[in-house]
Amino acid sequence: MERGLGHAEAPVLHNLDFAPGAGVETLRPYLDADIEICKVETEAFEPAGRGLYTFVNSLHALPPEKARAYLRKIAESGNPVVAVEGNNDNWWQAVGMLIFVPLSVLLSAPFVRPFRFSRLLFSWLLPILPVVTSVDGALALFKLYNPSDLDELTAAIDVPGYRWEAGKRNNGRGGAIIYLLGYRE
């Protein structure tokens, strides 16, 4: 994010969010207070503002053609873009999704606000929420773009002077974050 913001003309994150869950709000504690976060309309997307365009835990929700179209529009606008996925493409992640996610849903159910008895019912008596959350998360892991997929995705985006970089970075907790960074040189 820091590198992407370093290429931005304005301290603004324009976030494209296609999937519910841990999105750009998870980054707020790590960003400078003067950085503005704007939610971007995704239906008729045109990059109108200056700043860094972001996909936080959401690029995997798009099929390759759509993802490439969004990335192309951002590159043509001259703005930088960063896509990050907190999950990654390894089997330990899948094991965690199938064991620890349902366990955390079960344990946190009474503490989620606003409190609802239906959440307890569908977490403990009829464990629908832990099962659905776990299966949805595990299936999302198979939709992730790994760094070579991201390289392939961006290879067809030919915008003069625009550079793409994909890889994995250590998240400091024993895992990795998959990232894509695009910027005008």
PDB file of C-alpha atoms in Angstrom:
ATOM      1  CA  MET A   1       0.000   0.000   0.000  1.00  0.00           C
ATOM      2  CA  GLU A   2       2.810   2.380   0.865  1.00  0.00           C
ATOM      3  CA  ARG A   3       4.464   1.846  -2.504  1.00  0.00           C
ATOM      4  CA  GLY A   4       1.154   2.329  -4.287  1.00  0.00           C
ATOM      5  CA  LEU A   5       0.445   5.527  -2.364  1.00  0.00           C
ATOM      6  CA  GLY A   6       3.959   6.690  -3.268  1.00  0.00           C
ATOM      7  CA  HIS A   7       2.905   6.650  -6.934  1.00  0.00           C
ATOM      8  CA  ALA A   8      -0.449   8.355  -6.279  1.00  0.00           C
ATOM      9  CA  GLU A   9      -1.075  12.043  -6.974  1.00  0.00           C
ATOM     10  CA  ALA A  10      -3.446  12.348  -3.999  1.00  0.00           C
ATOM     11  CA  PRO A  11      -3.628  10.667  -0.551  1.00  0.00           C
ATOM     12  CA  VAL A  12      -6.901   8.924  -1.434  1.00  0.00           C
ATOM     13  CA  LEU A  13      -7.762   5.219  -1.578  1.00  0.00           C
ATOM     14  CA  HIS A  14     -10.496   4.488  -4.110  1.00  0.00           C
ATOM     15  CA  ASN A  15     -11.652   1.035  -3.021  1.00  0.00           C
ATOM     16  CA  LEU A  16     -13.458  -1.364  -5.353  1.00  0.00           C
ATOM     17  CA  ASP A  17     -15.214  -3.912  -3.159  1.00  0.00           C
ATOM     18  CA  PHE A  18     -16.957  -6.853  -4.825  1.00  0.00           C
ATOM     19  CA  ALA A  19     -17.073  -9.246  -1.899  1.00  0.00           C
ATOM     20  CA  PRO A  20     -18.393  -8.847   1.624  1.00  0.00           C
ATOM     21  CA  GLY A  21     -15.973  -9.508   4.432  1.00  0.00           C
ATOM     22  CA  ALA A  22     -12.613  -8.180   5.519  1.00  0.00           C
ATOM     23  CA  GLY A  23     -12.129  -5.273   3.167  1.00  0.00           C
ATOM     24  CA  VAL A  24     -10.423  -1.908   3.158  1.00  0.00           C
ATOM     25  CA  GLU A  25     -11.612  -1.047   6.680  1.00  0.00           C
ATOM     26  CA  THR A  26      -9.109  -3.614   7.986  1.00  0.00           C
ATOM     27  CA  LEU A  27      -6.332  -1.340   6.673  1.00  0.00           C
ATOM     28  CA  ARG A  28      -7.473   1.849   8.432  1.00  0.00           C
ATOM     29  CA  PRO A  29      -5.326   1.274  11.571  1.00  0.00           C
ATOM     30  CA  TYR A  30      -2.207   1.008   9.380  1.00  0.00           C
ATOM     31  CA  LEU A  31      -2.823   4.121   7.278  1.00  0.00           C
ATOM     32  CA  ASP A  32      -1.934   7.733   8.005  1.00  0.00           C
ATOM     33  CA  ALA A  33      -4.860   9.703   9.384  1.00  0.00           C
ATOM     34  CA  ASP A  34      -4.823  12.104   6.408  1.00  0.00           C
ATOM     35  CA  ILE A  35      -5.540   9.332   3.874  1.00  0.00           C
ATOM     36  CA  GLU A  36      -9.123   9.440   2.679  1.00  0.00           C
ATOM     37  CA  ILE A  37     -10.946   6.206   1.784  1.00  0.00           C
ATOM     38  CA  CYS A  38     -13.648   6.377  -0.890  1.00  0.00           C
ATOM     39  CA  LYS A  39     -15.961   3.535  -1.891  1.00  0.00           C
ATOM     40  CA  VAL A  40     -16.129   3.275  -5.671  1.00  0.00           C
ATOM     41  CA  GLU A  41     -19.302   2.464  -7.592  1.00  0.00           C
ATOM     42  CA  THR A  42     -18.527  -0.755  -9.431  1.00  0.00           C
ATOM     43  CA  GLU A  43     -21.505  -1.067 -11.795  1.00  0.00           C
ATOM     44  CA  ALA A  44     -20.541   1.630 -14.297  1.00  0.00           C
ATOM     45  CA  PHE A  45     -16.923   1.944 -13.198  1.00  0.00           C
ATOM     46  CA  GLU A  46     -14.830   4.782 -14.572  1.00  0.00           C
ATOM     47  CA  PRO A  47     -11.776   5.902 -12.585  1.00  0.00           C
ATOM     48  CA  ALA A  48     -12.713   9.537 -12.014  1.00  0.00           C
ATOM     49  CA  GLY A  49     -10.598  10.563  -9.033  1.00  0.00           C
ATOM     50  CA  ARG A  50      -6.855  10.793  -8.544  1.00  0.00           C
ATOM     51  CA  GLY A  51      -5.236   8.522  -6.004  1.00  0.00           C
ATOM     52  CA  LEU A  52      -4.617   4.826  -5.375  1.00  0.00           C
ATOM     53  CA  TYR A  53      -7.234   2.339  -6.541  1.00  0.00           C
ATOM     54  CA  THR A  54      -7.487  -0.740  -4.333  1.00  0.00           C
ATOM     55  CA  PHE A  55      -9.002  -4.210  -4.319  1.00  0.00           C
ATOM     56  CA  VAL A  56      -8.777  -5.492  -0.728  1.00  0.00           C
ATOM     57  CA  ASN A  57      -9.730  -9.172  -0.456  1.00  0.00           C
ATOM     58  CA  SER A  58     -12.030  -8.753  -3.452  1.00  0.00           C
ATOM     59  CA  LEU A  59     -10.228  -9.270  -6.783  1.00  0.00           C
ATOM     60  CA  HIS A  60     -10.817 -13.035  -6.535  1.00  0.00           C
ATOM     61  CA  ALA A  61     -14.565 -12.365  -6.795  1.00  0.00           C
ATOM     62  CA  LEU A  62     -14.125 -11.292 -10.435  1.00  0.00           C
ATOM     63  CA  PRO A  63     -13.692 -13.571 -13.442  1.00  0.00           C
ATOM     64  CA  PRO A  64     -10.469 -12.884 -15.399  1.00  0.00           C
ATOM     65  CA  GLU A  65     -12.156 -10.846 -18.172  1.00  0.00           C
ATOM     66  CA  LYS A  66     -13.810  -8.484 -15.700  1.00  0.00           C
ATOM     67  CA  ALA A  67     -10.723  -8.194 -13.496  1.00  0.00           C
ATOM     68  CA  ARG A  68      -8.624  -7.363 -16.584  1.00  0.00           C
ATOM     69  CA  ALA A  69     -11.187  -4.745 -17.721  1.00  0.00           C
ATOM     70  CA  TYR A  70     -11.109  -2.965 -14.339  1.00  0.00           C
ATOM     71  CA  LEU A  71      -7.318  -3.071 -14.173  1.00  0.00           C
ATOM     72  CA  ARG A  72      -7.039  -1.779 -17.768  1.00  0.00           C
ATOM     73  CA  LYS A  73      -9.301   1.201 -17.015  1.00  0.00           C
ATOM     74  CA  ILE A  74      -7.232   2.094 -13.955  1.00  0.00           C
ATOM     75  CA  ALA A  75      -3.953   1.768 -15.883  1.00  0.00           C
ATOM     76  CA  GLU A  76      -5.301   3.916 -18.739  1.00  0.00           C
ATOM     77  CA  SER A  77      -6.299   6.589 -16.206  1.00  0.00           C
ATOM     78  CA  GLY A  78      -2.662   6.771 -15.047  1.00  0.00           C
ATOM     79  CA  ASN A  79      -3.546   6.014 -11.433  1.00  0.00           C
ATOM     80  CA  PRO A  80      -1.741   3.331  -9.427  1.00  0.00           C
ATOM     81  CA  VAL A  81      -3.576   0.203  -8.285  1.00  0.00           C
ATOM     82  CA  VAL A  82      -2.992  -2.321  -5.512  1.00  0.00           C
ATOM     83  CA  ALA A  83      -4.837  -5.612  -5.115  1.00  0.00           C
ATOM     84  CA  VAL A  84      -4.204  -7.617  -1.947  1.00  0.00           C
ATOM     85  CA  GLU A  85      -5.600 -10.923  -0.741  1.00  0.00           C
ATOM     86  CA  GLY A  86      -5.144 -11.787   2.932  1.00  0.00           C
ATOM     87  CA  ASN A  87      -5.714 -15.447   2.170  1.00  0.00           C
ATOM     88  CA  ASN A  88      -3.376 -17.378  -0.048  1.00  0.00           C
ATOM     89  CA  ASP A  89      -3.215 -20.505  -2.125  1.00  0.00           C
ATOM     90  CA  ASN A  90      -1.866 -23.157   0.230  1.00  0.00           C
ATOM     91  CA  TRP A  91      -3.373 -26.182   1.943  1.00  0.00           C
ATOM     92  CA  TRP A  92      -2.795 -24.855   5.469  1.00  0.00           C
ATOM     93  CA  GLN A  93      -5.081 -21.965   4.622  1.00  0.00           C
ATOM     94  CA  ALA A  94      -7.783 -24.448   3.570  1.00  0.00           C
ATOM     95  CA  VAL A  95      -7.318 -26.449   6.783  1.00  0.00           C
ATOM     96  CA  GLY A  96      -7.670 -23.255   8.806  1.00  0.00           C
ATOM     97  CA  MET A  97     -10.778 -22.299   6.856  1.00  0.00           C
ATOM     98  CA  LEU A  98     -12.367 -25.679   7.549  1.00  0.00           C
ATOM     99  CA  ILE A  99     -11.406 -25.929  11.249  1.00  0.00           C
ATOM    100  CA  PHE A 100     -10.670 -22.531  12.793  1.00  0.00           C
ATOM    101  CA  VAL A 101     -13.269 -20.428  10.977  1.00  0.00           C
ATOM    102  CA  PRO A 102     -16.238 -22.545  12.126  1.00  0.00           C
ATOM    103  CA  LEU A 103     -14.777 -22.638  15.624  1.00  0.00           C
ATOM    104  CA  SER A 104     -14.451 -18.834  15.698  1.00  0.00           C
ATOM    105  CA  VAL A 105     -18.039 -18.455  14.455  1.00  0.00           C
ATOM    106  CA  LEU A 106     -19.246 -20.732  17.251  1.00  0.00           C
ATOM    107  CA  LEU A 107     -17.248 -18.916  19.939  1.00  0.00           C
ATOM    108  CA  SER A 108     -17.990 -15.369  18.795  1.00  0.00           C
ATOM    109  CA  ALA A 109     -21.726 -15.777  18.079  1.00  0.00           C
ATOM    110  CA  PRO A 110     -22.990 -14.318  21.390  1.00  0.00           C
ATOM    111  CA  PHE A 111     -20.652 -11.317  21.181  1.00  0.00           C
ATOM    112  CA  VAL A 112     -21.463 -10.059  17.672  1.00  0.00           C
ATOM    113  CA  ARG A 113     -23.440  -6.815  17.756  1.00  0.00           C
ATOM    114  CA  PRO A 114     -26.290  -6.261  17.330  1.00  0.00           C
ATOM    115  CA  PHE A 115     -27.165  -9.324  19.389  1.00  0.00           C
ATOM    116  CA  ARG A 116     -29.737 -11.683  17.848  1.00  0.00           C
ATOM    117  CA  PHE A 117     -31.101 -14.947  19.201  1.00  0.00           C
ATOM    118  CA  SER A 118     -31.315 -16.211  15.623  1.00  0.00           C
ATOM    119  CA  ARG A 119     -27.508 -16.051  15.412  1.00  0.00           C
ATOM    120  CA  LEU A 120     -27.250 -18.361  18.419  1.00  0.00           C
ATOM    121  CA  LEU A 121     -29.885 -20.657  16.952  1.00  0.00           C
ATOM    122  CA  PHE A 122     -28.105 -20.930  13.583  1.00  0.00           C
ATOM    123  CA  SER A 123     -24.654 -21.182  15.163  1.00  0.00           C
ATOM    124  CA  TRP A 124     -25.200 -23.622  18.013  1.00  0.00           C
ATOM    125  CA  LEU A 125     -28.482 -25.551  17.652  1.00  0.00           C
ATOM    126  CA  LEU A 126     -28.541 -25.722  13.854  1.00  0.00           C
ATOM    127  CA  PRO A 127     -24.896 -25.005  12.913  1.00  0.00           C
ATOM    128  CA  ILE A 128     -25.736 -23.447   9.560  1.00  0.00           C
ATOM    129  CA  LEU A 129     -23.593 -20.314  10.002  1.00  0.00           C
ATOM    130  CA  PRO A 130     -20.315 -22.129  10.794  1.00  0.00           C
ATOM    131  CA  VAL A 131     -20.829 -24.549   7.897  1.00  0.00           C
ATOM    132  CA  VAL A 132     -21.780 -21.896   5.337  1.00  0.00           C
ATOM    133  CA  THR A 133     -18.975 -19.548   6.436  1.00  0.00           C
ATOM    134  CA  SER A 134     -16.425 -22.354   6.261  1.00  0.00           C
ATOM    135  CA  VAL A 135     -17.532 -23.702   2.876  1.00  0.00           C
ATOM    136  CA  ASP A 136     -17.761 -20.197   1.383  1.00  0.00           C
ATOM    137  CA  GLY A 137     -14.270 -19.348   2.632  1.00  0.00           C
ATOM    138  CA  ALA A 138     -12.774 -22.622   1.406  1.00  0.00           C
ATOM    139  CA  LEU A 139     -14.306 -22.181  -2.060  1.00  0.00           C
ATOM    140  CA  ALA A 140     -12.983 -18.615  -2.224  1.00  0.00           C
ATOM    141  CA  LEU A 141      -9.454 -19.977  -1.716  1.00  0.00           C
ATOM    142  CA  PHE A 142      -9.745 -21.840  -5.012  1.00  0.00           C
ATOM    143  CA  LYS A 143     -10.745 -18.630  -6.800  1.00  0.00           C
ATOM    144  CA  LEU A 144      -7.691 -16.659  -5.661  1.00  0.00           C
ATOM    145  CA  TYR A 145      -5.329 -15.332  -8.287  1.00  0.00           C
ATOM    146  CA  ASN A 146      -1.796 -16.444  -7.407  1.00  0.00           C
ATOM    147  CA  PRO A 147       1.149 -14.285  -8.549  1.00  0.00           C
ATOM    148  CA  SER A 148       1.586 -16.189 -11.837  1.00  0.00           C
ATOM    149  CA  ASP A 149      -2.166 -15.812 -12.530  1.00  0.00           C
ATOM    150  CA  LEU A 150      -1.829 -12.073 -11.873  1.00  0.00           C
ATOM    151  CA  ASP A 151       1.156 -11.856 -14.235  1.00  0.00           C
ATOM    152  CA  GLU A 152      -0.894 -13.613 -16.910  1.00  0.00           C
ATOM    153  CA  LEU A 153      -3.894 -11.371 -16.215  1.00  0.00           C
ATOM    154  CA  THR A 154      -1.888  -8.171 -16.601  1.00  0.00           C
ATOM    155  CA  ALA A 155       0.262  -9.325 -19.546  1.00  0.00           C
ATOM    156  CA  ALA A 156      -2.588  -8.438 -21.901  1.00  0.00           C
ATOM    157  CA  ILE A 157      -2.894  -4.898 -20.493  1.00  0.00           C
ATOM    158  CA  ASP A 158      -0.594  -2.891 -22.726  1.00  0.00           C
ATOM    159  CA  VAL A 159      -0.528   0.678 -21.471  1.00  0.00           C
ATOM    160  CA  PRO A 160       2.705   2.507 -22.388  1.00  0.00           C
ATOM    161  CA  GLY A 161       4.759   3.453 -19.325  1.00  0.00           C
ATOM    162  CA  TYR A 162       2.631   1.384 -16.919  1.00  0.00           C
ATOM    163  CA  ARG A 163       4.345  -1.332 -14.894  1.00  0.00           C
ATOM    164  CA  TRP A 164       2.884  -4.392 -13.148  1.00  0.00           C
ATOM    165  CA  GLU A 165       4.350  -6.365 -10.259  1.00  0.00           C
ATOM    166  CA  ALA A 166       2.827  -9.419  -8.547  1.00  0.00           C
ATOM    167  CA  GLY A 167       4.074 -11.540  -5.682  1.00  0.00           C
ATOM    168  CA  LYS A 168       3.668 -12.661  -2.095  1.00  0.00           C
ATOM    169  CA  ARG A 169       4.766 -10.821   1.036  1.00  0.00           C
ATOM    170  CA  ASN A 170       5.108 -12.176   4.550  1.00  0.00           C
ATOM    171  CA  ASN A 171       2.174 -11.008   6.686  1.00  0.00           C
ATOM    172  CA  GLY A 172       4.165 -11.214   9.937  1.00  0.00           C
ATOM    173  CA  ARG A 173       1.908 -13.981  11.310  1.00  0.00           C
ATOM    174  CA  GLY A 174       3.367 -16.990   9.505  1.00  0.00           C
ATOM    175  CA  GLY A 175       1.344 -16.516   6.327  1.00  0.00           C
ATOM    176  CA  ALA A 176       1.582 -14.567   3.118  1.00  0.00           C
ATOM    177  CA  ILE A 177      -0.375 -11.859   1.356  1.00  0.00           C
ATOM    178  CA  ILE A 178      -0.789 -12.113  -2.401  1.00  0.00           C
ATOM    179  CA  TYR A 179      -0.425  -8.693  -4.028  1.00  0.00           C
ATOM    180  CA  LEU A 180      -0.584  -6.932  -7.355  1.00  0.00           C
ATOM    181  CA  LEU A 181       0.873  -3.451  -7.800  1.00  0.00           C
ATOM    182  CA  GLY A 182       0.422  -1.386 -10.935  1.00  0.00           C
ATOM    183  CA  TYR A 183       1.763   2.129 -11.503  1.00  0.00           C
ATOM    184  CA  ARG A 184       2.945   4.597 -14.123  1.00  0.00           C
ATOM    185  CA  GLU A 185       6.757   4.685 -14.283  1.00  0.00           C
TER     186      GLU A 185
END
